[in-house]
CSV table of C-alpha atoms in Angstrom, one decimal:
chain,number,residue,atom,x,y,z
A,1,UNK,CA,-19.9,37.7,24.2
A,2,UNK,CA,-18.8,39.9,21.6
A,3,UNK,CA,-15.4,41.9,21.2
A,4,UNK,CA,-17.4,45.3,21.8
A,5,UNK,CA,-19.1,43.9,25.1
A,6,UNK,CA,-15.9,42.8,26.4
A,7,UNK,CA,-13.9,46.3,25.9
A,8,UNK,CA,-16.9,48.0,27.5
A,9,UNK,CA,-16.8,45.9,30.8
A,10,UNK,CA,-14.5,48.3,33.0
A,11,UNK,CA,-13.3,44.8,34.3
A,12,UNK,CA,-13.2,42.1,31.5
A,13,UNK,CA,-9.9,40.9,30.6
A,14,UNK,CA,-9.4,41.5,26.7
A,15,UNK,CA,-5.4,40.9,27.0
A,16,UNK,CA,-4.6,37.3,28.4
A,17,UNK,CA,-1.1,36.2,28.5
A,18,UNK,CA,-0.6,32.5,29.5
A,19,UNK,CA,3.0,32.0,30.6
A,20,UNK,CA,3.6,28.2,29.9
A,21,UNK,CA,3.3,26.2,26.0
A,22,UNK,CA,2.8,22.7,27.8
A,23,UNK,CA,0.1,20.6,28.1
A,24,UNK,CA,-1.6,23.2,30.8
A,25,UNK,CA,-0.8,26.5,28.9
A,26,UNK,CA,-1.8,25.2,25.1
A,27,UNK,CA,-5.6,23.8,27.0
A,28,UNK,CA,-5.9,27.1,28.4
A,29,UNK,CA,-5.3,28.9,25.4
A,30,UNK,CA,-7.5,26.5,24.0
A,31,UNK,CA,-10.5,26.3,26.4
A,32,UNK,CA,-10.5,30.0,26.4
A,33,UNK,CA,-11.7,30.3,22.7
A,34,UNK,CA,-13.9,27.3,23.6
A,35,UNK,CA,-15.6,29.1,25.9
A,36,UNK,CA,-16.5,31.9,24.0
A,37,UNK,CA,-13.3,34.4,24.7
A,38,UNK,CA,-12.8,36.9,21.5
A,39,UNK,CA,-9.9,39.3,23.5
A,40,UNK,CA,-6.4,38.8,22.6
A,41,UNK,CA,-4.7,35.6,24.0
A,42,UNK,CA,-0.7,35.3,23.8
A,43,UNK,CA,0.6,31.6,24.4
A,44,UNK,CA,4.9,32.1,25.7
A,45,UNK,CA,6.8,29.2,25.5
A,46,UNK,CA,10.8,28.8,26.2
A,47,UNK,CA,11.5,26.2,24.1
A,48,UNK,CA,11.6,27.0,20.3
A,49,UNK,CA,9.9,23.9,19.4
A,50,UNK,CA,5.7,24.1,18.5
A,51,UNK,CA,3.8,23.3,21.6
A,52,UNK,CA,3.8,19.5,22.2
A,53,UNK,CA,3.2,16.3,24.4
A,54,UNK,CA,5.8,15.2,26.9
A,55,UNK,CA,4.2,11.2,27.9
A,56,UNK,CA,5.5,10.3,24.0
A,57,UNK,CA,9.2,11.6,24.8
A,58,UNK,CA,9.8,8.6,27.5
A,59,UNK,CA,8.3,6.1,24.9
A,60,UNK,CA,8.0,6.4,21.3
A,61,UNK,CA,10.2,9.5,20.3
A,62,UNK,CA,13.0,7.6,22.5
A,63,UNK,CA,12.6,4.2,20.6
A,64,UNK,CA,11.8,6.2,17.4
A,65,UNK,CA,8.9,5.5,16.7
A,66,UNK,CA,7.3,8.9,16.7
A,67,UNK,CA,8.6,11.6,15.5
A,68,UNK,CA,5.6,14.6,15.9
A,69,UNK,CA,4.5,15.0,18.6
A,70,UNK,CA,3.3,18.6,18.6
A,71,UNK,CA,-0.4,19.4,19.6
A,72,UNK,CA,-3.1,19.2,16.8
A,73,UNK,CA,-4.1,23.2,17.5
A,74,UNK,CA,-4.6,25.3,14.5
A,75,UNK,CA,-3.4,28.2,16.6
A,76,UNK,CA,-3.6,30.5,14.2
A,77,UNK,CA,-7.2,29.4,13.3
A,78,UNK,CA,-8.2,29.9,16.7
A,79,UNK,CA,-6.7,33.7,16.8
A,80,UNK,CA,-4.0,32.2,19.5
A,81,UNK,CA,-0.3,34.4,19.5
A,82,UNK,CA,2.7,31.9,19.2
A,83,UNK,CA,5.5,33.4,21.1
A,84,UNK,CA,7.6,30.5,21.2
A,85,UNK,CA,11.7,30.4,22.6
A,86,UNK,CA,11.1,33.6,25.3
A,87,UNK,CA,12.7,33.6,28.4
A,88,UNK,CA,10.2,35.0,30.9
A,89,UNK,CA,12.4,36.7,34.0
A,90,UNK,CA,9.7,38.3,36.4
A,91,UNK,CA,6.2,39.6,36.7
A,92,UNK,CA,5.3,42.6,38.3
A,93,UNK,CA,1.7,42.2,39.1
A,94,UNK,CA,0.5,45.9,40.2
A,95,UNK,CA,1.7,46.7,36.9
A,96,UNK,CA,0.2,44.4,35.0
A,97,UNK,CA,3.6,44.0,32.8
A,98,UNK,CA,5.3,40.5,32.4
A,99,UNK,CA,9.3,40.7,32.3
A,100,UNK,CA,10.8,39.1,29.5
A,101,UNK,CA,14.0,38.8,27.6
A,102,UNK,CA,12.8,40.6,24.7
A,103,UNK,CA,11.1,43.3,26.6
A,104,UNK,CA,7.7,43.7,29.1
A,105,UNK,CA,4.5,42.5,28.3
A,106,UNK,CA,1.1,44.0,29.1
A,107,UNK,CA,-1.4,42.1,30.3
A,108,UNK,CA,-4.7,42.5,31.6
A,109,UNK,CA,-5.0,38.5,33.0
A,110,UNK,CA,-2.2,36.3,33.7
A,111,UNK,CA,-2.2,32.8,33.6
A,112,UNK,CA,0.8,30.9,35.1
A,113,UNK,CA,1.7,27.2,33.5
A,114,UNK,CA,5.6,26.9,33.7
A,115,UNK,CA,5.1,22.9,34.7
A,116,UNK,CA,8.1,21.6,37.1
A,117,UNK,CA,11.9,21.2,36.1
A,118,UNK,CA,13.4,17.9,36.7
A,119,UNK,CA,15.6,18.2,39.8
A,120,UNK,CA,19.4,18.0,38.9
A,121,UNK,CA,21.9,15.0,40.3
A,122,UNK,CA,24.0,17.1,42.4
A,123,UNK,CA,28.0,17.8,41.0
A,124,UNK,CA,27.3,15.9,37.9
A,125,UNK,CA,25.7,18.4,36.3
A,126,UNK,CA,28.8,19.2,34.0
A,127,UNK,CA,29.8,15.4,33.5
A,128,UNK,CA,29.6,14.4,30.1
A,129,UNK,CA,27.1,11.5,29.4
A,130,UNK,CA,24.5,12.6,31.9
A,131,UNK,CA,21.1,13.1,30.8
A,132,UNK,CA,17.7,14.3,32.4
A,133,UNK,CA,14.9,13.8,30.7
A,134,UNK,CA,11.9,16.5,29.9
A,135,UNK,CA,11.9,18.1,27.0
A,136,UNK,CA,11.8,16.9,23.4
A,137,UNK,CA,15.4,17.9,23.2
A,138,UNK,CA,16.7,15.8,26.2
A,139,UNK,CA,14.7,12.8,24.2
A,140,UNK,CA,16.4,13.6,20.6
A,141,UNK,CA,20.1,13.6,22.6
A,142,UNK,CA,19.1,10.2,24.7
A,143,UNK,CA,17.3,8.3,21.3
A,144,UNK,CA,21.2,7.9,19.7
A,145,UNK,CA,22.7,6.4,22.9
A,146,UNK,CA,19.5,3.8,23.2
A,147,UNK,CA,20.5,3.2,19.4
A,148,UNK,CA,24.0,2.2,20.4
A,149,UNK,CA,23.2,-0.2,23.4
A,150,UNK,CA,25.1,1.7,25.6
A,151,UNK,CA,25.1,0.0,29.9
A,152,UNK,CA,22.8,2.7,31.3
A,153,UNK,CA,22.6,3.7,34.6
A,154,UNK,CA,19.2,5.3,35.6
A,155,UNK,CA,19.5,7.2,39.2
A,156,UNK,CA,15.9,7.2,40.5
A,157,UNK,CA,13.3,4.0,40.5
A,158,UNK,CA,9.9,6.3,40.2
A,159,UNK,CA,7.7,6.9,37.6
A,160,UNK,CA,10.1,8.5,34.9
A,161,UNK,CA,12.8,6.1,36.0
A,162,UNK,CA,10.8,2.9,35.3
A,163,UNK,CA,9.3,4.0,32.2
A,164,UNK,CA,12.9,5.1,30.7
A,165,UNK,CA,14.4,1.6,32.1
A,166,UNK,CA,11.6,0.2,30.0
A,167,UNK,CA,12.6,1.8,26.8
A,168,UNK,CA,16.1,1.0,27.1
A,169,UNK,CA,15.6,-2.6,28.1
A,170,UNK,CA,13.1,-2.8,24.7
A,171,UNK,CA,16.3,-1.2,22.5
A,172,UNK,CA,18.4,-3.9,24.1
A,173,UNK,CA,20.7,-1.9,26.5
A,174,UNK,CA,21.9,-3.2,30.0
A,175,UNK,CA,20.2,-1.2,32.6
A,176,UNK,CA,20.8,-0.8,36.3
A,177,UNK,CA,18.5,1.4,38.4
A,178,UNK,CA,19.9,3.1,41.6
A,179,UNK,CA,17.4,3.9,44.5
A,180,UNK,CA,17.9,5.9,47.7
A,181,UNK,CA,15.1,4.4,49.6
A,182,UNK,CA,14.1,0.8,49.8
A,183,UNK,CA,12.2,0.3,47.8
A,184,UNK,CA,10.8,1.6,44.1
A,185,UNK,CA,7.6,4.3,44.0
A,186,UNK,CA,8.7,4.9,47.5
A,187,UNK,CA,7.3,8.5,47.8
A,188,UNK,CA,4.3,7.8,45.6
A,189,UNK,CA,3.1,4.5,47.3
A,190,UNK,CA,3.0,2.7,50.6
A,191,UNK,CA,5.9,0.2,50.7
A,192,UNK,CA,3.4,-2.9,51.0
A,193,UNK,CA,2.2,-1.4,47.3
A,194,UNK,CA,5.5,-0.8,45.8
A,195,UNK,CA,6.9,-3.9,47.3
A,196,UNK,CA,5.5,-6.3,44.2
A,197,UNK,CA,6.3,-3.9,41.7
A,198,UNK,CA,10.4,-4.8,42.3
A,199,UNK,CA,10.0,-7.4,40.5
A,200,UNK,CA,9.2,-6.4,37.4
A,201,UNK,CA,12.9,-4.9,37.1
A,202,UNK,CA,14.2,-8.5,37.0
A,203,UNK,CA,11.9,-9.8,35.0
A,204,UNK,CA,12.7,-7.3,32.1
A,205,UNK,CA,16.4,-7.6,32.8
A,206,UNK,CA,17.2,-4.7,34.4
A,207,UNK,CA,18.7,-4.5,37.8
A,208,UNK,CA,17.4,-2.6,40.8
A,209,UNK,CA,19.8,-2.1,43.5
A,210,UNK,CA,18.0,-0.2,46.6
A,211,UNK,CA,19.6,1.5,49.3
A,212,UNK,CA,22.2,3.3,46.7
A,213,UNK,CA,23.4,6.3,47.0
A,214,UNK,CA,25.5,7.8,44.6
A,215,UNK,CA,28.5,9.4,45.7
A,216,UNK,CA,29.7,10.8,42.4
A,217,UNK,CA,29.3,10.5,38.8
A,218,UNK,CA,32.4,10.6,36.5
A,219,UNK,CA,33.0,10.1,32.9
A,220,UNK,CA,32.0,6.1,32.1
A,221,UNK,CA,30.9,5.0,35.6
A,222,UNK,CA,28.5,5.9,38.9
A,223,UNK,CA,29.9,5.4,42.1
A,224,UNK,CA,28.2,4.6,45.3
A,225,UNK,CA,28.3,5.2,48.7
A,226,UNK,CA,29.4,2.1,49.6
A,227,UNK,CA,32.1,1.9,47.4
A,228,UNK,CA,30.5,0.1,44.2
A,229,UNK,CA,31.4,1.7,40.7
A,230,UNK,CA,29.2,0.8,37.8
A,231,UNK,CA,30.0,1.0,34.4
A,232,UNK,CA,27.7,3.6,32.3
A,233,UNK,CA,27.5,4.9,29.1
A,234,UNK,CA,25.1,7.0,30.2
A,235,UNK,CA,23.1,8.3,32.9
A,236,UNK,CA,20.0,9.2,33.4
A,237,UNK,CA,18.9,11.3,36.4
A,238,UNK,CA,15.2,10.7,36.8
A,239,UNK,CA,14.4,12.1,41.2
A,240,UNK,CA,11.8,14.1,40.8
A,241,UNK,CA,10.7,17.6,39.4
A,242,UNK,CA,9.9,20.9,41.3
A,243,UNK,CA,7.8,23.8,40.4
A,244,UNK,CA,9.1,26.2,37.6
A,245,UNK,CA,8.9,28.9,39.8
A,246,UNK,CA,12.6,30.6,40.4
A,247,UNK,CA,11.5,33.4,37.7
A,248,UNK,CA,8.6,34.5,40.4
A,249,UNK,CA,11.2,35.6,43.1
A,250,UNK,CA,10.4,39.3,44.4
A,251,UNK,CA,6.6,39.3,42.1
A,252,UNK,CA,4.6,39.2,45.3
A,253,UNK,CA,2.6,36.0,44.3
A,254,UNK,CA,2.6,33.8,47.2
A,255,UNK,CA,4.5,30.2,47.0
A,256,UNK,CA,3.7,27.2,49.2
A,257,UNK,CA,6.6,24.8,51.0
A,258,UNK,CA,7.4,23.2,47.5
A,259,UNK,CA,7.9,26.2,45.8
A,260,UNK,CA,4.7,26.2,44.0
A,261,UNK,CA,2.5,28.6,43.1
A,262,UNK,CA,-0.6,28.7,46.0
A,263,UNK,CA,-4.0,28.9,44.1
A,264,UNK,CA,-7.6,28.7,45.1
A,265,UNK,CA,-10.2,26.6,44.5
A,266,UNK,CA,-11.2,29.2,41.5
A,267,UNK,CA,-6.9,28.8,40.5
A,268,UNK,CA,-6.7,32.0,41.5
A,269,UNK,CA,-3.3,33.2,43.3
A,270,UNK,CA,-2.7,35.8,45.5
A,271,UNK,CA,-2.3,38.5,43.4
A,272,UNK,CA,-5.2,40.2,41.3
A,273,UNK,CA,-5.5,38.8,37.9
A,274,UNK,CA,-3.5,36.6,38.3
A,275,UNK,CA,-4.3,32.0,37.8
A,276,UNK,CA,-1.8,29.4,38.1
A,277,UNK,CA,-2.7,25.9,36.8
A,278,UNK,CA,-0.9,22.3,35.9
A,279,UNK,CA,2.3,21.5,37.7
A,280,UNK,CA,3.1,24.4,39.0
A,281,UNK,CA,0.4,25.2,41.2
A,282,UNK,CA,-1.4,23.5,44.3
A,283,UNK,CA,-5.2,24.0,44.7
A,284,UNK,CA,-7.0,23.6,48.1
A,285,UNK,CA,-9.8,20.1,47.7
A,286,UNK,CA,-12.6,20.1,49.3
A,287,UNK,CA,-12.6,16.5,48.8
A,288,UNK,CA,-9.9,15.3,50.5
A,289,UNK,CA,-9.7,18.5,52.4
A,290,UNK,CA,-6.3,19.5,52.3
A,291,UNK,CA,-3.9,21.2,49.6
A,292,UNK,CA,-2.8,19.3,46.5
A,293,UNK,CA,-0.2,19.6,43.9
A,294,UNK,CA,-0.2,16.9,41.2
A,295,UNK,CA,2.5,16.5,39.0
A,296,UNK,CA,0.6,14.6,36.0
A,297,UNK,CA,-0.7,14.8,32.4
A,298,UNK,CA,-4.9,14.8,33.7
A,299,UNK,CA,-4.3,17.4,35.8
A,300,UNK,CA,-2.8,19.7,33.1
A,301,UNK,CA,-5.5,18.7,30.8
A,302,UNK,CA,-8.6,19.5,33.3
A,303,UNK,CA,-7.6,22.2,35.4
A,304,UNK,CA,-7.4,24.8,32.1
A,305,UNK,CA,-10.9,24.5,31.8
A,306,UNK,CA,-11.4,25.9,35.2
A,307,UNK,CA,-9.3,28.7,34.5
A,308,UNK,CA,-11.1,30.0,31.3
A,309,UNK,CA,-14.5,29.3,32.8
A,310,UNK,CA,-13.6,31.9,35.2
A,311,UNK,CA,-11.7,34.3,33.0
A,312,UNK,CA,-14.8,34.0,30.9
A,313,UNK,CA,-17.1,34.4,33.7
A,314,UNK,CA,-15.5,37.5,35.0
A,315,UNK,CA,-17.6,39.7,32.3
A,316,UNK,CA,-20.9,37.6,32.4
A,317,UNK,CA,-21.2,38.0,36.5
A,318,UNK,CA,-21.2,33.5,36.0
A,319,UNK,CA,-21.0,31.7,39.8
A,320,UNK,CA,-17.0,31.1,40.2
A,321,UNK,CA,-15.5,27.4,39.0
A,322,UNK,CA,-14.3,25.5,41.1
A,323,UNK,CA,-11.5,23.2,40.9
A,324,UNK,CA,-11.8,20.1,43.1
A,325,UNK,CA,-10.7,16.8,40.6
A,326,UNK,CA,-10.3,13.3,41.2
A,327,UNK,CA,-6.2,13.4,40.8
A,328,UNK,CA,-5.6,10.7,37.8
A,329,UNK,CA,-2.4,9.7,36.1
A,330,UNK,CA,-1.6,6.5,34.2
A,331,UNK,CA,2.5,4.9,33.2
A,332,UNK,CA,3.4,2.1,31.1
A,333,UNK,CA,6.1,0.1,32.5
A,334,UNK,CA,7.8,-3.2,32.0
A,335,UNK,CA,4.9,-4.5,29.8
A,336,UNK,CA,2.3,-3.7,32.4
A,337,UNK,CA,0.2,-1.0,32.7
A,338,UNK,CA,-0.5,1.1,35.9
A,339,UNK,CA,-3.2,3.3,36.7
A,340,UNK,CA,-3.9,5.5,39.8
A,341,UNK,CA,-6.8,8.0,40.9
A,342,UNK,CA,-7.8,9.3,44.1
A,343,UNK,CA,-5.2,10.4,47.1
A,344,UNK,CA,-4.9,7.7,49.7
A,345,UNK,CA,-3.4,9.6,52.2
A,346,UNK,CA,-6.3,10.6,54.5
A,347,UNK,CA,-7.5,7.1,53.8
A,348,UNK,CA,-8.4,4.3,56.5
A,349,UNK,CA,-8.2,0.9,55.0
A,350,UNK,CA,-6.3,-0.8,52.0
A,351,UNK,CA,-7.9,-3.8,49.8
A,352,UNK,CA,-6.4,-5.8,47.5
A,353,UNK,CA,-8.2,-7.2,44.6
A,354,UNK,CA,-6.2,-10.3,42.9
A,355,UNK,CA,-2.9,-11.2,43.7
A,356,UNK,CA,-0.2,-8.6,43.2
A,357,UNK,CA,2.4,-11.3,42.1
A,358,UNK,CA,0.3,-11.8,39.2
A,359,UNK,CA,-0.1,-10.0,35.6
A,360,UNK,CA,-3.3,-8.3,37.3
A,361,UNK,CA,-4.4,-7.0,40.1
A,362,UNK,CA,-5.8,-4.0,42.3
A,363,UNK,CA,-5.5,-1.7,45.5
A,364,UNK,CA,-8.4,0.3,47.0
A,365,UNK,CA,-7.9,2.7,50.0
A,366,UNK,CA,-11.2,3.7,51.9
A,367,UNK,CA,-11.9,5.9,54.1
A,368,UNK,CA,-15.1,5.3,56.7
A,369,UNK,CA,-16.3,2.6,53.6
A,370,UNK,CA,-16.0,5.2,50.7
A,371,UNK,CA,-13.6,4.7,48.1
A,372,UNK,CA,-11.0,7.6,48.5
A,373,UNK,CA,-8.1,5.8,45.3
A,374,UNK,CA,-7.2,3.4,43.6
A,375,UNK,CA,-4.7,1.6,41.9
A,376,UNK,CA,-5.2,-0.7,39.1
A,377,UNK,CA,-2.1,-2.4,37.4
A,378,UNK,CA,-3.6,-4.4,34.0
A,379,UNK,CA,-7.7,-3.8,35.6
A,380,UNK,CA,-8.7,-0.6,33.7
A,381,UNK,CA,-12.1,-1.8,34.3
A,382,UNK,CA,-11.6,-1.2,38.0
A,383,UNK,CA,-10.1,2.0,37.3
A,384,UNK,CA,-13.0,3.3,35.5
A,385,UNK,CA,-14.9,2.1,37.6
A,386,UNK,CA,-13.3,3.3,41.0
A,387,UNK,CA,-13.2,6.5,39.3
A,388,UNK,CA,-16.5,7.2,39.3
A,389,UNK,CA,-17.2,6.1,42.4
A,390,UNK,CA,-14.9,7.9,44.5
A,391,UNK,CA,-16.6,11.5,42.6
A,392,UNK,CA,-20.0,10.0,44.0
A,393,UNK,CA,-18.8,9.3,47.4
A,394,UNK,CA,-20.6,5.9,47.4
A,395,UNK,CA,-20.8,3.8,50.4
A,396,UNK,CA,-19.2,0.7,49.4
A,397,UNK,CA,-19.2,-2.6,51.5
A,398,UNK,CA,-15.4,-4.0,51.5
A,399,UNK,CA,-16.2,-7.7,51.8
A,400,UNK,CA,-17.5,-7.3,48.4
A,401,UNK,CA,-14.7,-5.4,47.1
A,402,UNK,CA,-12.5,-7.5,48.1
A,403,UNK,CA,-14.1,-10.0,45.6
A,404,UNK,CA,-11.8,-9.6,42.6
A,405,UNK,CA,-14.0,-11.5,40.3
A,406,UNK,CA,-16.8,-8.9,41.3
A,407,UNK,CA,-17.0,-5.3,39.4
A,408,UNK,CA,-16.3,-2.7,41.3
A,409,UNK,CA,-19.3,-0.9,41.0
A,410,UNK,CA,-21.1,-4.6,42.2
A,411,UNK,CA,-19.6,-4.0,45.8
A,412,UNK,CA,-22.5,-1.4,47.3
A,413,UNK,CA,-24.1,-2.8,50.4
């Protein structure tokens, strides 16, 4: 499709503004030049730093063992605007004008990727030593206290929480991690799932202590709610991230109960011209038939191409795309690594496949004998595996997959 075709079409975009220079807005940016877009495409990020990866920050650029870990995108090659530290403050659809710091921007399609903010320990955020961790920055300001062995207290045993108790144990700090619930993972996983996975804290040498609340957090210490104080050098907050979305107040574009952005199956919102994609946006799937929003890397890295293909497909009349994934994330903790796709929610059943006290093992969730997720801790065969079949929907007969010794894809009646 050629520049000329695309300023003739009374309704082609040739202006597309992607809000967002994460993992969701730099794929968009990207897909849309794959695709065949020649129109103008302007990439606004807040931070100042070149567009870059976030699953390094909890690992390597915390140890220091990387230090790039921007994008390989020749944006410039690919005719992509870099406007990089720009506050966006509103959007005024009708209009078609985005609201920044620096002035309004005219666009003709807008494409929302803001991600999520990590949510904030209440009345410590002004204590000194107390650290969240997102952005490269927050990783460059932690890497010097994991240097100097500081006692670390980490609030929050999920996902980010492990995987920064793993880096700290590895630079030889003392760790303790402080949970609400009872358990670790407790609002990603069952408890009879989670339960093994307590264990791993003690084997690395960090302490879990479940049932903690914290009452408040002062200079050198966290206190609990039942009168414990524990020594910390630091602290890291890690309970949990919510959409990005504050800046959208009074634009009209419709926000679901987590304060996300509410797209279509085409990641279209409610407002004309107008996508939302990655973190901060839910999408209705037809396969597990109700609304999802999926805070994790794959889903930033696939849903972009959904976007463009109907940005693009706008001037060429193309059938809408629609977005309807097999949810998939991945996290490397305590020397094991842990792999999830699917959404076991609506499912039926639960199967284990070797025994979770060991190094390896497996959980499958079916609903009416179809594979619906999986999780695979140190089996990535079973996760590949799974994978496919839960996108074929294949009838699978649970006394066979059961049999850990038996592939997955061996368990078919």
């Amino acid at each position: 499709m050629s520049e000329q075709t695309q300023e003739q079409g009374t309704s082609t975009p040739r202006r597309v503004v992607v809000v967002g220079a994460g993992m969701a807005g730099v794929q968009t940016a990207v897909a849309l030049r794959e695709q065949g877009f020649t129109g103008t495409v302007t990439l606004i990020g807040a931070e100042p730093h070149q567009p870059y990866d976030r699953p390094p920050l909890s690992k390597a650029v915390l140890l220091g063992k990387a230090e790039a870990v921007a994008f390989d995108v020749d944006f410039e090659a690919l005719g992509i605007e870099l406007r990089l530290g720009r506050e966006v403050l509103g959007v005024r659809p009708g209009a078609h004008r985005l609201d920044t710091a620096e002035g309004p921007v005219p666009y003709d399609v807008l494409v929302l990727a803001t991600g999520a903010e990590p949510i904030r320990l209440p009345g410590a955020e002004t204590v000194p030593g107390v650290h969240l961790l997102r952005t490269l920055d927050d990783a460059e300001r932690l890497r010097p206290v994991l240097a100097r062995q500081h006692d670390i207290v980490v609030v929050g045993a999920g996902w980010i929480g492990a995987e920064f108790a793993t880096a700290a144990r590895e630079a030889g700090c003392a760790v303790t991690v402080v949970e609400a619930a009872d358990r670790p993972l407790a609002g990603a996983l069952p408890a009879e799932v989670a339960a093994p996975m307590a264990s791993w804290y003690a084997d690395a040498g960090a302490a879990l202590r479940t049932h903690a609340r914290v009452a408040r957090v002062e200079p050198g210490a966290v206190l609990l709610d039942d009168g414990s104080r524990l020594p910390a050098g630091a602290v890291v907050v890690g309970i949990g991230a919510r959409p990005a979305t504050a800046w959208l107040a009074g634009s009209g574009i419709a926000l679901g109960a987590h304060r996300e952005v509410v797209a279509d199956e085409r990641l279209h919102t409610s407002e004309p011209d107008v996508y939302a994609v990655g973190d901060c946006a839910s999408f209705p799937s037809g396969r597990y038939g109700e609304r999802l929003l999926v805070h994790h890397w794959d889903n930033a890295l696939q849903g972009p191409r959904t976007v463009a293909a109907n940005i693009v497909g706008e001037a060429t009349d193309e059938p809408p795309a629609v977005y309807d994934p097999v949810p998939y994330f991945w996290s490397e903790q305590f020397g094991r690594f842990v792999q999830y796709a699917g959404h076991h929610a609506s499912a039926d059943t639960t199967l284990w496949r070797g025994d979770p006290s060991g190094p390896a093992w497996s959980v499958c969730w079916l609903r009416e004998n179809r594979l619906v997720a999986l999780l695979a801790v140190g089996r990535p065969r079973d996760l590949a595996q799974g994978r496919r079949l839960i996108e074929a929907g294949t009838p699978l007969d649970p006394t066979l997959l059961a049999d850990s010794a038996r592939p997955l894809k061996a368990a078919t009646p």
